[in-house]
XYZ file of C-alpha atoms in Angstrom:
355
model
C 0.201 -0.217 0.110
C 3.083 2.181 0.715
C 4.949 1.671 -2.211
C 2.007 2.897 -4.521
C 1.499 5.979 -2.790
C 2.237 8.816 -5.451
C 2.001 6.084 -8.514
C -1.623 7.680 -8.833
C -3.011 11.156 -9.507
C -5.615 10.761 -6.540
C -4.661 11.764 -2.496
C -2.713 9.401 -0.326
C -5.895 8.433 1.734
C -7.156 6.560 -1.845
C -4.192 4.344 -1.404
C -5.843 1.551 0.460
C -8.936 1.801 -1.421
C -6.714 0.942 -4.893
C -4.391 -1.597 -2.535
C -7.695 -3.499 -1.691
C -9.329 -3.064 -5.515
C -5.583 -4.549 -6.917
C -5.578 -7.791 -4.100
C -9.340 -8.325 -3.970
C -9.018 -7.917 -0.141
C -6.872 -11.342 -0.226
C -3.177 -11.014 0.160
C -0.864 -9.496 1.822
C 0.994 -7.922 -0.603
C 0.481 -6.283 -4.293
C 2.585 -7.872 -7.496
C 4.163 -5.864 -9.884
C 2.046 -7.588 -12.604
C -1.276 -7.053 -10.318
C -0.084 -3.391 -10.157
C 0.555 -3.309 -14.044
C -2.642 -5.069 -14.575
C -4.806 -2.660 -12.768
C -2.647 0.751 -13.654
C -2.842 -0.058 -17.646
C -6.789 -0.317 -16.662
C -7.279 2.675 -15.044
C -4.913 4.757 -14.832
C -4.733 6.070 -18.545
C -7.403 8.646 -18.061
C -8.388 11.910 -16.709
C -8.109 12.683 -12.954
C -11.918 12.709 -13.024
C -12.057 9.296 -14.615
C -9.449 7.456 -12.117
C -11.470 9.138 -9.421
C -14.593 7.378 -10.475
C -13.466 4.426 -11.292
C -11.560 3.912 -7.880
C -14.501 4.638 -5.954
C -17.388 2.590 -7.569
C -16.989 -1.295 -7.260
C -15.178 -3.090 -10.247
C -18.741 -4.637 -11.656
C -20.906 -1.572 -11.249
C -21.146 1.813 -13.536
C -22.562 3.521 -10.616
C -21.138 4.949 -7.058
C -23.356 4.060 -4.057
C -22.908 5.473 -0.529
C -21.267 2.968 0.879
C -18.732 2.860 -1.801
C -16.844 5.875 0.118
C -16.468 4.515 3.257
C -13.055 3.186 3.332
C -11.878 6.264 1.562
C -13.256 8.443 4.084
C -11.907 5.908 6.814
C -8.327 6.337 5.607
C -9.078 10.130 5.242
C -9.480 10.048 9.183
C -6.717 7.773 9.798
C -4.437 9.875 7.995
C -5.297 13.406 7.985
C -3.398 15.707 10.431
C -6.596 18.105 10.977
C -8.533 15.164 12.005
C -6.209 12.966 14.012
C -7.862 14.384 17.140
C -10.934 12.226 16.289
C -8.662 8.856 16.820
C -10.003 8.045 20.308
C -13.863 9.133 19.551
C -15.174 6.182 17.262
C -18.696 7.611 17.555
C -17.727 10.517 16.168
C -15.394 9.489 13.470
C -18.778 7.141 12.247
C -20.883 10.305 12.471
C -18.336 12.224 10.715
C -17.980 9.692 7.809
C -21.820 9.450 7.732
C -21.766 13.630 7.301
C -19.702 13.623 4.524
C -21.425 10.872 2.266
C -24.754 12.553 3.131
C -23.525 16.155 1.665
C -21.670 14.521 -1.288
C -25.126 13.045 -2.027
C -26.712 16.184 -1.229
C -25.059 18.456 -4.044
C -24.521 15.520 -6.687
C -27.405 13.279 -6.386
C -30.056 16.402 -6.930
C -32.875 13.853 -8.395
C -32.590 11.493 -4.981
C -32.131 8.365 -7.558
C -29.391 7.086 -4.639
C -26.466 6.758 -6.571
C -24.062 8.888 -8.326
C -23.273 8.285 -12.479
C -20.246 9.357 -14.078
C -21.940 12.434 -15.552
C -22.968 13.559 -12.375
C -19.540 13.339 -10.605
C -18.052 15.294 -13.539
C -21.084 17.842 -13.725
C -19.930 18.806 -9.748
C -16.268 17.737 -10.452
C -16.625 15.919 -7.230
C -12.945 14.616 -7.068
C -11.688 18.373 -6.685
C -13.090 18.539 -2.789
C -10.967 15.100 -2.324
C -8.097 16.705 -3.903
C -8.205 19.984 -1.870
C -8.982 17.628 1.505
C -5.362 15.686 0.291
C -3.556 19.011 0.394
C -5.154 21.147 2.686
C -3.966 20.629 6.475
C -6.896 22.355 7.956
C -10.113 20.401 6.984
C -12.074 23.160 7.972
C -10.934 24.928 4.869
C -12.143 22.494 2.919
C -15.863 23.655 2.562
C -17.360 20.895 0.404
C -18.221 17.952 2.507
C -15.088 17.895 4.539
C -15.446 20.299 7.170
C -14.805 19.386 10.738
C -16.687 22.415 11.608
C -19.764 21.576 9.656
C -19.755 18.358 10.653
C -20.002 19.375 14.263
C -22.707 21.899 13.747
C -25.199 19.197 11.785
C -24.188 16.670 14.370
C -24.868 19.124 17.391
C -27.920 20.301 16.054
C -29.475 17.033 15.754
C -28.287 16.316 19.301
C -29.901 19.027 20.650
C -33.221 18.003 19.230
C -33.122 14.134 19.935
C -33.836 14.484 23.293
C -34.315 10.858 23.970
C -31.344 9.847 22.320
C -33.051 7.475 19.710
C -31.366 8.969 16.895
C -34.333 9.808 15.623
C -36.168 13.069 14.929
C -39.915 13.516 15.644
C -42.269 16.449 14.377
C -42.350 17.712 18.355
C -38.726 17.640 18.075
C -38.161 19.502 14.636
C -40.712 21.930 16.078
C -37.976 23.433 18.215
C -35.413 23.745 15.679
C -34.050 27.374 15.495
C -36.190 28.671 18.644
C -39.320 27.647 17.428
C -39.116 29.035 13.781
C -40.966 26.674 11.679
C -44.513 26.206 11.727
C -46.545 23.161 12.499
C -47.861 23.188 9.046
C -44.527 23.194 7.257
C -42.967 20.516 10.040
C -46.372 18.233 9.240
C -45.663 18.878 5.412
C -41.245 18.045 6.091
C -42.635 14.948 7.377
C -45.361 13.899 4.963
C -43.766 14.813 2.063
C -40.266 16.102 1.883
C -37.501 14.326 0.480
C -36.109 11.385 1.980
C -33.121 9.691 0.597
C -32.352 7.945 3.396
C -35.276 6.919 5.112
C -38.855 6.213 4.317
C -41.141 9.238 2.828
C -44.028 9.967 4.852
C -42.381 8.091 8.014
C -43.249 9.569 11.747
C -39.617 9.943 12.365
C -36.559 11.711 10.903
C -32.951 9.805 10.921
C -29.925 11.865 10.746
C -29.129 11.700 7.034
C -32.042 13.075 6.477
C -32.146 15.717 9.048
C -28.649 16.629 7.332
C -30.946 17.233 4.115
C -32.965 19.034 5.956
C -30.844 21.970 7.746
C -28.790 22.104 4.611
C -32.135 23.210 2.794
C -33.303 25.287 5.547
C -30.108 27.442 6.350
C -29.237 27.792 2.386
C -32.239 27.976 -0.232
C -30.580 29.216 -2.382
C -29.497 25.929 -4.190
C -31.223 23.989 -6.488
C -31.563 21.070 -3.780
C -33.129 23.059 -1.281
C -35.713 25.046 -3.800
C -36.807 21.606 -4.712
C -37.271 20.528 -1.157
C -39.582 23.175 -0.044
C -41.181 23.489 -3.274
C -42.324 19.895 -2.925
C -43.494 20.417 1.041
C -45.622 23.454 -0.082
C -47.259 21.945 -3.547
C -50.168 20.789 -1.363
C -52.099 19.432 -3.900
C -48.416 17.707 -6.213
C -49.521 19.547 -9.452
C -46.302 21.046 -9.678
C -47.295 24.819 -9.466
C -47.320 26.760 -5.993
C -50.701 28.246 -6.503
C -51.888 31.185 -4.601
C -53.843 28.693 -2.311
C -51.173 26.557 -1.382
C -49.442 29.773 -0.269
C -52.030 31.311 1.401
C -52.612 28.261 3.601
C -49.117 28.354 4.928
C -49.362 32.383 5.334
C -52.477 31.889 7.250
C -50.450 29.911 9.967
C -48.104 32.117 10.046
C -49.705 35.256 10.356
C -51.558 33.962 13.032
C -48.396 33.147 15.002
C -47.384 36.861 14.071
C -50.936 38.037 15.671
C -50.493 36.063 18.685
C -46.919 37.016 19.225
C -48.144 40.574 19.233
C -46.215 41.160 15.622
C -47.821 43.755 13.030
C -49.603 41.444 10.567
C -48.843 41.870 6.663
C -51.998 41.171 4.543
C -51.018 38.127 2.297
C -52.149 40.071 -0.403
C -49.184 42.209 -0.351
C -46.779 39.550 0.610
C -47.658 37.831 -2.455
C -47.391 41.040 -4.422
C -43.891 41.653 -3.108
C -42.888 38.149 -3.877
C -44.447 38.113 -7.136
C -42.183 41.355 -7.562
C -39.265 39.102 -6.719
C -39.705 36.375 -8.539
C -41.438 37.319 -11.712
C -43.090 34.006 -12.521
C -43.469 33.272 -16.203
C -47.058 31.768 -15.515
C -50.444 33.058 -14.594
C -51.425 30.568 -12.103
C -48.658 30.450 -9.478
C -44.890 29.615 -9.366
C -43.387 26.431 -10.536
C -39.813 25.223 -9.871
C -38.368 26.747 -12.619
C -39.074 30.279 -11.679
C -37.195 29.957 -8.660
C -34.293 28.789 -10.308
C -33.539 31.757 -12.706
C -30.323 33.006 -11.682
C -31.632 36.600 -11.127
C -34.133 34.596 -8.148
C -31.460 32.840 -6.286
C -30.773 35.366 -3.737
C -34.431 35.977 -2.981
C -36.005 32.450 -3.362
C -35.345 32.034 0.664
C -37.635 35.174 1.553
C -40.671 34.122 -0.216
C -40.087 30.270 1.861
C -39.693 32.064 4.870
C -42.399 34.518 4.845
C -44.459 31.263 4.001
C -43.050 29.325 7.605
C -40.180 30.530 8.895
C -41.290 33.536 11.456
C -37.917 34.385 12.565
C -36.508 34.551 9.261
C -39.130 36.339 8.000
C -39.173 38.699 10.480
C -35.277 39.311 10.077
C -36.155 39.737 6.383
C -38.504 42.549 6.853
C -36.684 44.618 9.379
C -33.470 43.819 7.826
C -30.144 46.402 7.760
C -29.206 47.615 4.333
C -25.726 48.035 5.776
C -25.376 44.665 7.199
C -26.757 43.044 3.805
C -24.126 44.775 2.050
C -21.443 43.439 4.764
C -22.528 39.995 3.993
C -22.479 40.569 0.147
C -18.688 41.168 0.734
C -17.869 39.070 3.573
C -15.695 35.678 2.340
C -18.649 33.047 2.234
C -19.809 31.265 -0.974
C -23.114 31.113 0.441
C -25.542 30.587 3.337
C -24.922 27.855 4.524
C -20.894 28.440 4.882
C -21.869 31.386 6.533
C -24.167 29.684 9.014
C -22.047 27.015 9.897
C -18.908 29.640 10.943
C -21.221 31.381 13.357
C -22.971 28.623 15.026
C -19.535 26.528 15.172
C -18.042 29.700 17.203
C -21.292 29.756 19.481
C -20.906 26.314 19.923
C -17.260 26.629 20.979
C -17.965 29.805 22.975
C -20.597 27.032 25.147
C -17.978 24.584 25.270
C -15.736 26.762 27.233
C -18.214 27.948 29.520
C -19.229 24.656 30.714
C -15.517 24.020 31.087
């Protein structure tokens, strides 16, 4: 295994995977003939193809979730930025689960449960793995591998999972974000939200599906999040978010505002404002493609928040133009990276205070 490091274009933590594929997990050594055979079949390609061939099983033409486990396990064993987890097996396991879930969230946008060669090329998945091999600070690898991002996701799940059964109930999820979500949207999350890792419509949500929920909630600008929330809001499943669909959710939202003493903006005014932002192509309502227009990626979240996230909607209504400009000029590429940084610092401070 040590001998083949540097003989392939992938990071060193792929060497164990390559060695296992060459030897078929049986001999304790790799012969020159075995190496020559494998390399002639797999290394005469660009790095993207080598990555795909190395990760997938030889007899398969797609990558499934378990294919990543030995590679991420090797990363955990060798990366200096993850060395501190060596004595924490549970965190190693959850880190592995988190990385895989994040990869599938970003790449498997249709929820097929596997990654094709074309998907990997379109997203250039291997580039994040290359950065993980080069960067000593794993937290600088924002795509998939950041330990801080994992810590935020896992701690949020842990905070909600009061009975420690690694499952989230409707009552648990209602507590998310200081009770920011309406019961109407939480019901729809459990009834109709995409569940790539579990049974759609189940009464409990596992950790991996919670990752999908949280990434979609904290960064509503990406395509996966737009489709996630659209499916939740499209009550009749006709592919059109009608005025009636939106009003049913806003009625719950406005009732909450009224109970808390906030001024309630009439639904018609909210709808007019949002239509000005989204500019839907049709007259019957809003479709997914309306949200996915390039000029709408910064405002689609505002419509979703107006319908079901009270805290974020109130923040949007009272936003400070100076802070908005500052946010546009900061170092973060998206809302998730920004949120994860702030929340990790919060969690770290709380940990220090407990000590």
